[in-house]
């Protein structure tokens, strides 16, 4: 069964041109004028783009005494409704749990996925067993390892552990990811704020100022440089962190930065809403910032110093958020965004002239596929690529409303935002997975996408190490003491 997507304008990370696309058996087989298939999707007036990839989600994640409320079923339905055809979630081993055992648990959860998916492996503790299992994880098709520099006493790893793990990544051709916030400083500020009687959601922002993020980003970059490995910084929310990434890149280091759609469009004023629930629903880490930081993130996407836009989709209901009544440190951290990432980025980015359509495709799909080493199977409109496509109607409008969303939670942080530009049809490996408001892909249709390792990293300036290696000095004698 072939499908011809006819009459549309193909938009990729590089090119915009009129062409039909022919799909057969899950892959793209031809792109060009006047193609015919058994079935036709009329794309006239629409843009046809690679399906979105969200490199950062937490579906059914055990966290802060509960589980995030979107699982792989509702999360992937939300993804498809928003034009996203692949998600990358984080495997979080429990303390002392083996990596492969944890991976099997995540494969179980992801059995419900309607979209294709992949995983990052989190290094939540360090020891010989973790060291020994890292190559096995890579052999299982996972080439990225995540490190939390925050969440002291829970997920946080220390600098020595990070350096050891980053070095192991370098040997394996894998890439470390970091949640960059100084967890020691955050823990100190949280206790100080509580002691001073600041227990509401607005204190969340004060406990995680941009400096804790900038410091941790710098530290992770320097550790990655010493380990000789590239680095991917998740949820870059502020100028301080962006600045560190810019500087590293200018020096020739391979450092990537990922802003979230939430940080691009929502600001810190959200935490000062008089309604506790309203403010608590927006508690995530890092917190929302002010407009100067937002402008910095947009500039990064424009100049290329930041490459991708994600969601960190980690959805908690209002009832779950209320565990933090009277103590903001107990509000489960996280917000949703899977359904809204692409329409909101299009509306606030493309429609305003901040991003070109090609930059939009790069940030939502192609750059992610390249960085995560699945390009051009994903993120491309080329013969041989998976037919993960979105037929995008730039004239379609809606007002975002929780009542109409696919996510399982009872609110939406983008509530009331008017978007213009929405998916009309989303295809996942050649099948219509979403059309006219209805998710058609079924639970379990998603497949695991293996992401092979890169070549093990050796620094371009390999003599630098020799130049800076500690030198032993031969001495003929040691001076007598007391001289
Ligand atoms: N930040 C969140 O807001 N939620 C999940 C984990 C994280 O780092
Ligand atoms: Zn014809
Ligand atoms: Zn994080
Ligand atoms: Zn996250």
Short mmCIF file of C-alpha atoms and ligand atoms in Angstrom, two decimals:
data_model
loop_
_atom_site.label_atom_id
_atom_site.label_comp_id
_atom_site.label_asym_id
_atom_site.label_seq_id
_atom_site.Cartn_x
_atom_site.Cartn_y
_atom_site.Cartn_z
CA UNK A 1 0.00 0.00 0.00
CA UNK A 2 1.49 3.28 -1.10
CA UNK A 3 0.47 6.78 0.00
CA UNK A 4 1.12 9.90 -2.05
CA UNK A 5 1.17 13.21 -0.22
CA UNK A 6 0.33 15.59 -3.01
CA UNK A 7 0.37 19.30 -3.69
CA UNK A 8 2.25 20.44 -0.60
CA UNK A 9 5.38 22.47 -0.01
CA UNK A 10 8.16 20.37 1.48
CA UNK A 11 10.03 22.16 4.26
CA UNK A 12 13.24 20.63 5.57
CA UNK A 13 16.08 22.05 7.66
CA UNK A 14 17.75 23.19 4.41
CA UNK A 15 15.14 23.63 1.68
CA UNK A 16 11.62 24.78 0.89
CA UNK A 17 10.20 23.45 -2.42
CA UNK A 18 7.07 22.13 -4.08
CA UNK A 19 7.06 18.33 -4.28
CA UNK A 20 4.93 15.27 -3.71
CA UNK A 21 6.11 12.52 -1.38
CA UNK A 22 5.55 8.82 -2.00
CA UNK A 23 5.47 6.50 0.99
CA UNK A 24 5.64 2.72 0.83
CA UNK A 25 5.84 0.28 3.71
CA UNK A 26 6.81 2.77 6.37
CA UNK A 27 9.51 4.62 4.47
CA UNK A 28 9.74 7.45 1.99
CA UNK A 29 10.45 6.02 -1.46
CA UNK A 30 10.34 9.15 -3.64
CA UNK A 31 10.19 12.93 -3.38
CA UNK A 32 9.41 14.84 -6.57
CA UNK A 33 6.80 16.16 -8.94
CA UNK A 34 3.63 14.27 -9.80
CA UNK A 35 3.83 11.07 -7.73
CA UNK A 36 0.95 8.62 -7.47
CA UNK A 37 -0.04 6.18 -4.73
CA UNK A 38 -2.91 3.87 -3.79
CA UNK A 39 -4.02 6.49 -1.33
CA UNK A 40 -3.70 10.26 -1.62
CA UNK A 41 -3.29 12.85 1.11
CA UNK A 42 -4.08 16.30 -0.20
CA UNK A 43 -1.46 18.70 1.13
CA UNK A 44 -2.31 21.70 -1.02
CA UNK A 45 -1.80 24.89 0.92
CA UNK A 46 0.14 22.96 3.56
CA UNK A 47 3.79 22.49 4.50
CA UNK A 48 5.08 18.94 4.72
CA UNK A 49 7.84 18.61 7.31
CA UNK A 50 9.73 15.83 9.11
CA UNK A 51 7.77 14.70 12.16
CA UNK A 52 8.90 16.34 15.37
CA UNK A 53 11.30 14.60 17.74
CA UNK A 54 11.11 15.51 21.41
CA UNK A 55 14.49 14.62 22.90
CA UNK A 56 13.39 15.12 26.51
CA UNK A 57 10.33 13.56 28.18
CA UNK A 58 9.55 11.90 31.52
CA UNK A 59 6.59 9.58 31.01
CA UNK A 60 5.35 7.56 33.99
CA UNK A 61 8.44 8.67 35.84
CA UNK A 62 8.90 7.87 39.54
CA UNK A 63 9.77 11.23 41.05
CA UNK A 64 9.35 13.12 44.33
CA UNK A 65 7.23 10.38 45.89
CA UNK A 66 4.85 9.93 42.97
CA UNK A 67 4.74 9.12 39.24
CA UNK A 68 4.30 11.63 36.44
CA UNK A 69 0.73 11.29 35.20
CA UNK A 70 1.21 11.02 31.45
CA UNK A 71 2.40 7.54 30.57
CA UNK A 72 3.63 6.36 27.17
CA UNK A 73 0.02 5.98 26.02
CA UNK A 74 -1.35 9.45 26.80
CA UNK A 75 2.05 11.07 26.28
CA UNK A 76 2.47 9.66 22.79
CA UNK A 77 -1.13 10.56 21.90
CA UNK A 78 -0.36 14.15 22.91
CA UNK A 79 2.84 14.02 20.87
CA UNK A 80 1.06 12.91 17.69
CA UNK A 81 -1.66 15.53 18.08
CA UNK A 82 1.11 18.12 18.16
CA UNK A 83 3.07 16.82 15.16
CA UNK A 84 5.71 14.92 17.15
CA UNK A 85 6.45 11.39 15.95
CA UNK A 86 9.25 10.34 18.27
CA UNK A 87 10.10 10.91 21.93
CA UNK A 88 13.25 10.22 23.93
CA UNK A 89 12.62 9.39 27.58
CA UNK A 90 14.98 8.94 30.53
CA UNK A 91 15.64 5.57 32.18
CA UNK A 92 16.17 6.26 35.89
CA UNK A 93 17.79 3.35 37.74
CA UNK A 94 16.88 3.22 41.44
CA UNK A 95 19.82 3.47 43.88
CA UNK A 96 22.04 0.41 43.36
CA UNK A 97 19.80 -0.92 40.61
CA UNK A 98 21.55 -2.23 37.49
CA UNK A 99 21.24 -0.21 34.31
CA UNK A 100 20.03 -3.10 32.16
CA UNK A 101 17.39 -4.07 34.70
CA UNK A 102 16.11 -0.49 34.76
CA UNK A 103 16.17 -0.38 30.97
CA UNK A 104 13.93 -3.45 30.85
CA UNK A 105 11.43 -1.67 33.12
CA UNK A 106 11.36 1.30 30.76
CA UNK A 107 10.89 -0.97 27.76
CA UNK A 108 7.86 -2.41 29.58
CA UNK A 109 6.37 1.03 30.15
CA UNK A 110 7.08 2.06 26.56
CA UNK A 111 5.18 -0.96 25.28
CA UNK A 112 2.19 1.41 25.34
CA UNK A 113 3.76 3.99 23.03
CA UNK A 114 1.89 5.04 19.90
CA UNK A 115 4.97 6.77 18.49
CA UNK A 116 8.53 5.61 17.98
CA UNK A 117 10.73 6.16 21.00
CA UNK A 118 14.25 5.98 22.36
CA UNK A 119 15.87 6.35 25.76
CA UNK A 120 18.67 8.19 27.48
CA UNK A 121 20.20 6.27 30.42
CA UNK A 122 20.52 8.28 33.64
CA UNK A 123 23.57 7.78 35.84
CA UNK A 124 21.79 8.09 39.19
CA UNK A 125 24.50 6.41 41.25
CA UNK A 126 28.10 5.42 40.58
CA UNK A 127 30.01 2.22 41.12
CA UNK A 128 31.77 -0.67 39.41
CA UNK A 129 28.49 -2.21 38.34
CA UNK A 130 27.46 0.97 36.53
CA UNK A 131 30.89 1.24 34.90
CA UNK A 132 30.65 -2.38 33.72
CA UNK A 133 27.11 -2.04 32.41
CA UNK A 134 27.61 1.14 30.41
CA UNK A 135 28.94 -0.70 27.31
CA UNK A 136 25.94 -3.05 27.53
CA UNK A 137 23.63 -0.05 27.48
CA UNK A 138 25.40 1.24 24.38
CA UNK A 139 25.03 -2.21 22.79
CA UNK A 140 21.30 -1.91 23.50
CA UNK A 141 21.08 1.12 21.22
CA UNK A 142 21.47 3.96 23.72
CA UNK A 143 24.33 6.39 23.16
CA UNK A 144 23.52 9.07 25.74
CA UNK A 145 23.96 9.14 29.53
CA UNK A 146 22.20 11.74 31.65
CA UNK A 147 23.64 13.28 34.83
CA UNK A 148 21.64 15.26 37.37
CA UNK A 149 23.79 17.94 39.02
CA UNK A 150 20.76 18.83 41.19
CA UNK A 151 18.26 16.92 43.38
CA UNK A 152 20.71 16.45 46.25
CA UNK A 153 20.10 13.27 48.22
CA UNK A 154 18.14 11.76 45.33
CA UNK A 155 19.30 11.80 41.72
CA UNK A 156 22.35 14.06 42.07
CA UNK A 157 25.85 12.87 41.14
CA UNK A 158 29.03 14.53 42.39
CA UNK A 159 31.89 15.89 40.31
CA UNK A 160 34.14 12.85 40.78
CA UNK A 161 31.33 10.58 39.63
CA UNK A 162 30.60 12.85 36.70
CA UNK A 163 34.23 12.91 35.60
CA UNK A 164 34.45 9.12 35.81
CA UNK A 165 31.21 8.66 33.89
CA UNK A 166 32.09 11.28 31.25
CA UNK A 167 35.45 9.54 30.72
CA UNK A 168 33.66 6.24 30.27
CA UNK A 169 31.32 7.92 27.74
CA UNK A 170 34.36 9.12 25.80
CA UNK A 171 35.70 5.55 25.55
CA UNK A 172 32.33 4.26 24.40
CA UNK A 173 31.53 6.89 21.79
CA UNK A 174 28.59 7.96 23.93
CA UNK A 175 27.58 11.49 24.91
CA UNK A 176 26.86 12.74 28.41
CA UNK A 177 23.82 14.92 29.08
CA UNK A 178 23.55 17.17 32.11
CA UNK A 179 20.75 18.72 34.12
CA UNK A 180 22.95 21.64 35.10
CA UNK A 181 22.03 23.26 38.42
CA UNK A 182 24.30 23.41 41.47
CA UNK A 183 22.37 21.03 43.72
CA UNK A 184 24.28 21.96 46.88
CA UNK A 185 23.46 25.65 46.50
CA UNK A 186 19.83 24.88 45.64
CA UNK A 187 19.48 22.72 48.76
CA UNK A 188 20.99 25.50 50.89
CA UNK A 189 18.72 28.17 49.42
CA UNK A 190 15.64 25.99 49.83
CA UNK A 191 16.31 25.56 53.56
CA UNK A 192 17.07 29.26 53.98
CA UNK A 193 13.86 30.30 52.22
CA UNK A 194 11.76 27.87 54.27
CA UNK A 195 13.39 29.07 57.51
CA UNK A 196 12.49 32.63 56.57
CA UNK A 197 8.87 31.64 56.09
CA UNK A 198 8.87 31.55 52.29
CA UNK A 199 7.02 28.33 51.61
CA UNK A 200 4.91 29.17 48.53
CA UNK A 201 5.60 28.30 44.90
CA UNK A 202 7.17 31.73 44.28
CA UNK A 203 10.08 30.64 46.51
CA UNK A 204 10.83 27.88 43.99
CA UNK A 205 12.24 30.44 41.56
CA UNK A 206 14.33 32.14 44.25
CA UNK A 207 15.83 28.79 45.25
CA UNK A 208 17.16 28.18 41.73
CA UNK A 209 18.54 31.47 40.41
CA UNK A 210 20.25 31.66 37.01
CA UNK A 211 23.68 31.65 38.70
CA UNK A 212 23.24 28.06 39.95
CA UNK A 213 22.53 27.03 36.39
CA UNK A 214 25.39 29.03 34.88
CA UNK A 215 27.88 27.67 37.40
CA UNK A 216 26.83 24.06 36.84
CA UNK A 217 26.85 24.45 33.05
CA UNK A 218 30.39 25.85 33.17
CA UNK A 219 31.49 23.07 35.49
CA UNK A 220 30.00 20.34 33.31
CA UNK A 221 31.64 21.86 30.22
CA UNK A 222 35.06 21.94 31.88
CA UNK A 223 34.68 18.37 33.11
CA UNK A 224 33.59 17.23 29.64
CA UNK A 225 36.58 19.01 28.14
CA UNK A 226 38.94 17.22 30.51
CA UNK A 227 37.28 13.90 29.71
CA UNK A 228 37.51 14.71 26.00
CA UNK A 229 33.84 14.15 25.28
CA UNK A 230 31.02 16.21 23.72
CA UNK A 231 28.30 17.48 26.04
CA UNK A 232 24.55 18.10 25.74
CA UNK A 233 23.01 20.51 28.25
CA UNK A 234 19.30 19.87 28.76
CA UNK A 235 16.75 22.62 29.51
CA UNK A 236 19.00 25.65 29.10
CA UNK A 237 16.83 28.36 30.63
CA UNK A 238 19.03 31.39 31.12
CA UNK A 239 21.72 33.65 29.71
CA UNK A 240 24.34 32.42 32.21
CA UNK A 241 24.08 28.87 30.94
CA UNK A 242 23.75 29.93 27.31
CA UNK A 243 26.83 32.13 27.69
CA UNK A 244 28.88 29.17 28.93
CA UNK A 245 27.75 27.12 25.94
CA UNK A 246 28.51 29.93 23.48
CA UNK A 247 32.00 30.37 24.90
CA UNK A 248 32.71 26.64 24.74
CA UNK A 249 31.53 26.41 21.15
CA UNK A 250 33.58 29.45 20.16
CA UNK A 251 36.63 27.60 21.49
CA UNK A 252 35.82 24.65 19.29
CA UNK A 253 34.20 22.42 21.86
CA UNK A 254 31.27 20.27 20.82
CA UNK A 255 28.65 21.43 23.31
CA UNK A 256 24.92 21.41 22.57
CA UNK A 257 22.14 23.36 24.29
CA UNK A 258 18.44 22.55 24.51
CA UNK A 259 15.95 25.24 25.51
CA UNK A 260 12.38 24.20 26.35
CA UNK A 261 9.28 25.68 24.76
CA UNK A 262 8.09 26.59 28.28
CA UNK A 263 11.14 28.78 29.00
CA UNK A 264 10.89 30.45 25.60
CA UNK A 265 7.34 31.70 26.13
CA UNK A 266 6.43 31.65 29.84
CA UNK A 267 8.09 33.91 32.40
CA UNK A 268 8.68 34.16 36.14
CA UNK A 269 5.56 36.27 36.72
CA UNK A 270 3.62 33.00 36.59
CA UNK A 271 4.88 32.17 40.10
CA UNK A 272 3.39 35.34 41.56
CA UNK A 273 -0.17 34.45 40.66
CA UNK A 274 -2.36 34.76 43.77
CA UNK A 275 -3.83 31.32 43.11
CA UNK A 276 -1.57 28.70 44.78
CA UNK A 277 -2.64 25.97 42.35
CA UNK A 278 -1.96 28.19 39.34
CA UNK A 279 1.57 28.92 40.50
CA UNK A 280 2.36 25.39 41.69
CA UNK A 281 1.31 23.87 38.37
CA UNK A 282 4.12 25.86 36.81
CA UNK A 283 6.83 24.69 39.20
CA UNK A 284 9.53 22.99 37.21
CA UNK A 285 13.31 22.98 37.29
CA UNK A 286 14.90 25.13 36.11
CA UNK A 287 12.13 27.66 36.84
CA UNK A 288 10.70 30.18 34.41
CA UNK A 289 12.88 33.28 34.03
CA UNK A 290 12.45 36.91 32.96
CA UNK A 291 12.33 38.35 29.47
CA UNK A 292 16.09 38.99 29.23
CA UNK A 293 16.69 35.27 29.56
CA UNK A 294 13.94 34.47 27.07
CA UNK A 295 15.50 36.85 24.55
CA UNK A 296 18.85 35.12 25.06
CA UNK A 297 17.31 31.72 24.28
CA UNK A 298 15.63 32.98 21.11
CA UNK A 299 18.92 34.56 20.02
CA UNK A 300 20.65 31.23 20.60
CA UNK A 301 18.21 29.44 18.33
CA UNK A 302 18.71 32.12 15.68
CA UNK A 303 22.49 32.07 15.80
CA UNK A 304 22.85 28.32 16.25
CA UNK A 305 24.48 28.42 19.67
CA UNK A 306 21.38 26.54 20.90
CA UNK A 307 20.22 23.79 18.59
CA UNK A 308 17.00 22.12 19.68
CA UNK A 309 13.70 22.82 21.42
CA UNK A 310 12.29 20.19 23.80
CA UNK A 311 9.55 19.95 26.46
CA UNK A 312 10.90 18.02 29.48
CA UNK A 313 7.29 16.78 29.49
CA UNK A 314 6.73 15.66 33.09
CA UNK A 315 3.07 16.13 33.90
CA UNK A 316 1.61 16.17 37.41
CA UNK A 317 -2.05 16.73 38.27
CA UNK A 318 -3.18 19.55 40.55
CA UNK A 319 -3.78 16.96 43.28
CA UNK A 320 -0.17 15.78 42.95
CA UNK A 321 1.11 19.37 43.05
CA UNK A 322 -0.77 19.90 46.33
CA UNK A 323 1.62 17.58 48.18
CA UNK A 324 3.71 20.73 48.32
CA UNK A 325 1.13 22.88 50.14
CA UNK A 326 3.05 24.60 52.93
CA UNK A 327 6.46 23.49 51.58
CA UNK A 328 7.40 24.46 48.03
CA UNK A 329 10.29 21.96 47.99
CA UNK A 330 7.72 19.14 47.97
CA UNK A 331 5.80 20.35 44.91
CA UNK A 332 6.51 17.74 42.22
CA UNK A 333 8.69 19.50 39.62
CA UNK A 334 7.43 19.34 36.09
CA UNK A 335 5.16 20.68 33.36
CA UNK A 336 3.64 19.29 30.17
CA UNK A 337 4.20 20.43 26.60
CA UNK A 338 4.25 17.49 24.18
CA UNK A 339 1.07 18.51 22.34
CA UNK A 340 1.95 22.20 22.30
CA UNK A 341 5.68 22.38 21.54
CA UNK A 342 5.41 22.65 17.76
CA UNK A 343 2.27 24.84 17.45
CA UNK A 344 3.57 27.24 20.12
CA UNK A 345 7.07 27.41 18.62
CA UNK A 346 5.57 28.01 15.18
CA UNK A 347 3.26 30.73 16.51
CA UNK A 348 5.85 32.50 18.68
CA UNK A 349 8.80 31.76 16.41
CA UNK A 350 7.88 31.45 12.74
CA UNK A 351 4.79 33.70 12.73
CA UNK A 352 6.72 36.48 14.48
CA UNK A 353 9.72 36.25 12.15
CA UNK A 354 12.08 35.11 14.89
CA UNK A 355 12.70 31.78 13.16
CA UNK A 356 12.55 30.71 9.54
CA UNK A 357 10.50 27.63 8.72
CA UNK A 358 13.76 25.79 8.05
CA UNK A 359 15.12 26.79 11.45
CA UNK A 360 11.85 25.52 12.95
CA UNK A 361 12.37 22.11 11.33
CA UNK A 362 16.00 22.03 12.44
CA UNK A 363 15.12 22.82 16.07
CA UNK A 364 12.14 20.47 16.36
CA UNK A 365 13.50 17.52 14.39
CA UNK A 366 16.59 17.49 12.18
CA UNK A 367 19.20 18.83 14.60
CA UNK A 368 17.92 16.43 17.24
CA UNK A 369 18.20 13.47 14.87
CA UNK A 370 21.76 14.48 13.99
CA UNK A 371 22.89 15.05 17.57
CA UNK A 372 21.30 11.79 18.74
CA UNK A 373 22.77 9.86 15.78
CA UNK A 374 19.59 8.70 14.05
CA UNK A 375 19.82 10.99 11.01
CA UNK A 376 18.72 10.51 8.22
CA UNK A 377 16.48 7.64 9.31
CA UNK A 378 14.65 10.28 11.37
CA UNK A 379 14.53 14.04 10.84
CA UNK A 380 14.81 13.91 7.03
CA UNK A 381 12.57 13.90 3.96
CA UNK A 382 14.67 11.68 1.74
CA UNK A 383 14.15 8.33 0.01
CA UNK A 384 14.93 5.62 2.57
CA UNK A 385 14.02 7.71 5.61
CA UNK A 386 11.20 6.61 7.93
CA UNK A 387 7.94 8.19 6.76
CA UNK A 388 7.48 10.23 9.94
CA UNK A 389 5.85 13.32 8.49
CA UNK A 390 3.61 16.15 9.48
CA UNK A 391 1.28 17.92 7.07
CA UNK A 392 1.19 21.36 8.63
CA UNK A 393 -1.68 23.77 8.07
CA UNK A 394 -0.30 27.28 8.62
CA UNK A 395 -3.80 28.77 8.57
CA UNK A 396 -5.37 26.53 11.23
CA UNK A 397 -5.97 28.19 14.59
CA UNK A 398 -6.97 27.15 18.07
CA UNK A 399 -6.92 28.44 21.61
CA UNK A 400 -5.03 26.02 23.83
CA UNK A 401 -7.37 24.50 26.40
CA UNK A 402 -6.73 21.74 28.91
CA UNK A 403 -10.29 20.54 28.35
CA UNK A 404 -9.38 19.56 24.78
CA UNK A 405 -5.89 18.13 25.31
CA UNK A 406 -4.70 14.52 25.02
CA UNK A 407 -2.55 14.76 28.14
CA UNK A 408 -4.07 13.12 31.23
CA UNK A 409 -3.68 16.11 33.54
CA UNK A 410 -6.32 18.69 34.50
CA UNK A 411 -4.62 21.92 33.32
CA UNK A 412 -2.24 23.23 30.69
CA UNK A 413 0.50 25.79 31.33
CA UNK A 414 -0.17 27.25 27.85
CA UNK A 415 -3.92 27.64 28.55
CA UNK A 416 -5.42 30.51 26.59
CA UNK A 417 -2.56 30.95 24.12
CA UNK A 418 -3.88 31.35 20.57
CA UNK A 419 -1.85 29.33 18.10
CA UNK A 420 -1.88 29.63 14.33
CA UNK A 421 -0.24 26.70 12.55
CA UNK A 422 -1.25 23.15 13.47
CA UNK A 423 -0.76 19.60 12.21
CA UNK A 424 -3.57 18.51 9.89
CA UNK A 425 -2.18 15.00 9.42
CA UNK A 426 0.68 13.27 11.25
CA UNK A 427 2.18 10.12 9.74
CA UNK A 428 4.21 7.70 11.80
CA UNK A 429 6.30 5.20 9.78
CA UNK A 430 3.94 5.64 6.84
CA UNK A 431 0.66 5.28 8.71
CA UNK A 432 -1.78 8.08 9.38
CA UNK A 433 -1.33 8.42 13.12
CA UNK A 434 -3.33 11.62 13.63
CA UNK A 435 -5.85 13.37 11.43
CA UNK A 436 -8.46 16.08 11.96
CA UNK A 437 -8.19 16.11 15.73
CA UNK A 438 -8.24 12.35 16.15
CA UNK A 439 -5.32 10.14 17.18
CA UNK A 440 -5.44 7.03 15.01
CA UNK A 441 -2.24 5.30 16.01
CA UNK A 442 -2.90 2.67 18.59
CA UNK A 443 -1.31 1.88 21.89
CA UNK A 444 1.72 -0.27 21.12
CA UNK A 445 2.26 0.95 17.55
CA UNK A 446 5.51 2.67 18.55
CA UNK A 447 8.88 1.00 18.02
CA UNK A 448 12.17 1.38 19.85
CA UNK A 449 14.72 3.24 17.74
CA UNK A 450 18.30 2.13 18.28
CA UNK A 451 20.83 4.94 18.38
CA UNK A 452 24.32 3.63 17.65
CA UNK A 453 27.43 4.94 19.36
CA UNK A 454 29.61 7.51 17.67
CA UNK A 455 33.29 6.84 17.16
CA UNK A 456 35.13 7.06 20.48
CA UNK A 457 36.34 10.59 20.94
CA UNK A 458 39.92 11.69 20.65
CA UNK A 459 40.61 15.38 20.85
CA UNK A 460 41.66 17.15 17.69
CA UNK A 461 44.52 18.74 19.63
CA UNK A 462 45.85 15.42 20.84
CA UNK A 463 49.32 16.80 21.46
CA UNK A 464 47.86 19.24 23.94
CA UNK A 465 47.59 16.42 26.47
CA UNK A 466 51.26 15.61 26.06
CA UNK A 467 52.11 19.27 26.36
CA UNK A 468 50.17 19.63 29.58
CA UNK A 469 50.84 16.19 31.09
CA UNK A 470 52.52 16.41 34.50
CA UNK A 471 56.28 16.06 34.01
CA UNK A 472 58.48 14.06 36.36
CA UNK A 473 61.68 15.81 37.36
CA UNK A 474 64.75 13.72 38.20
CA UNK A 475 66.52 15.23 41.22
CA UNK A 476 69.86 14.15 42.49
CA UNK A 477 69.21 14.87 46.11
CA UNK A 478 66.72 16.15 48.62
CA UNK A 479 67.77 19.17 50.75
CA UNK A 480 68.30 18.33 54.39
CA UNK A 481 65.47 19.60 56.57
CA UNK A 482 65.87 22.66 58.76
CA UNK A 483 68.17 24.51 56.36
N1 LIG B 1 12.80 19.05 36.04
C1 LIG B 1 11.49 19.02 36.12
O1 LIG B 1 10.87 20.07 36.20
N2 LIG B 1 10.87 17.82 36.10
C2 LIG B 1 11.52 16.61 35.91
C3 LIG B 1 12.94 16.62 36.16
C4 LIG B 1 13.55 17.96 36.05
O2 LIG B 1 14.75 18.07 35.99
ZN1 LIG B 2 0.20 12.48 -12.89
ZN1 LIG B 3 16.19 18.19 34.40
ZN1 LIG B 4 13.98 16.34 32.45
#
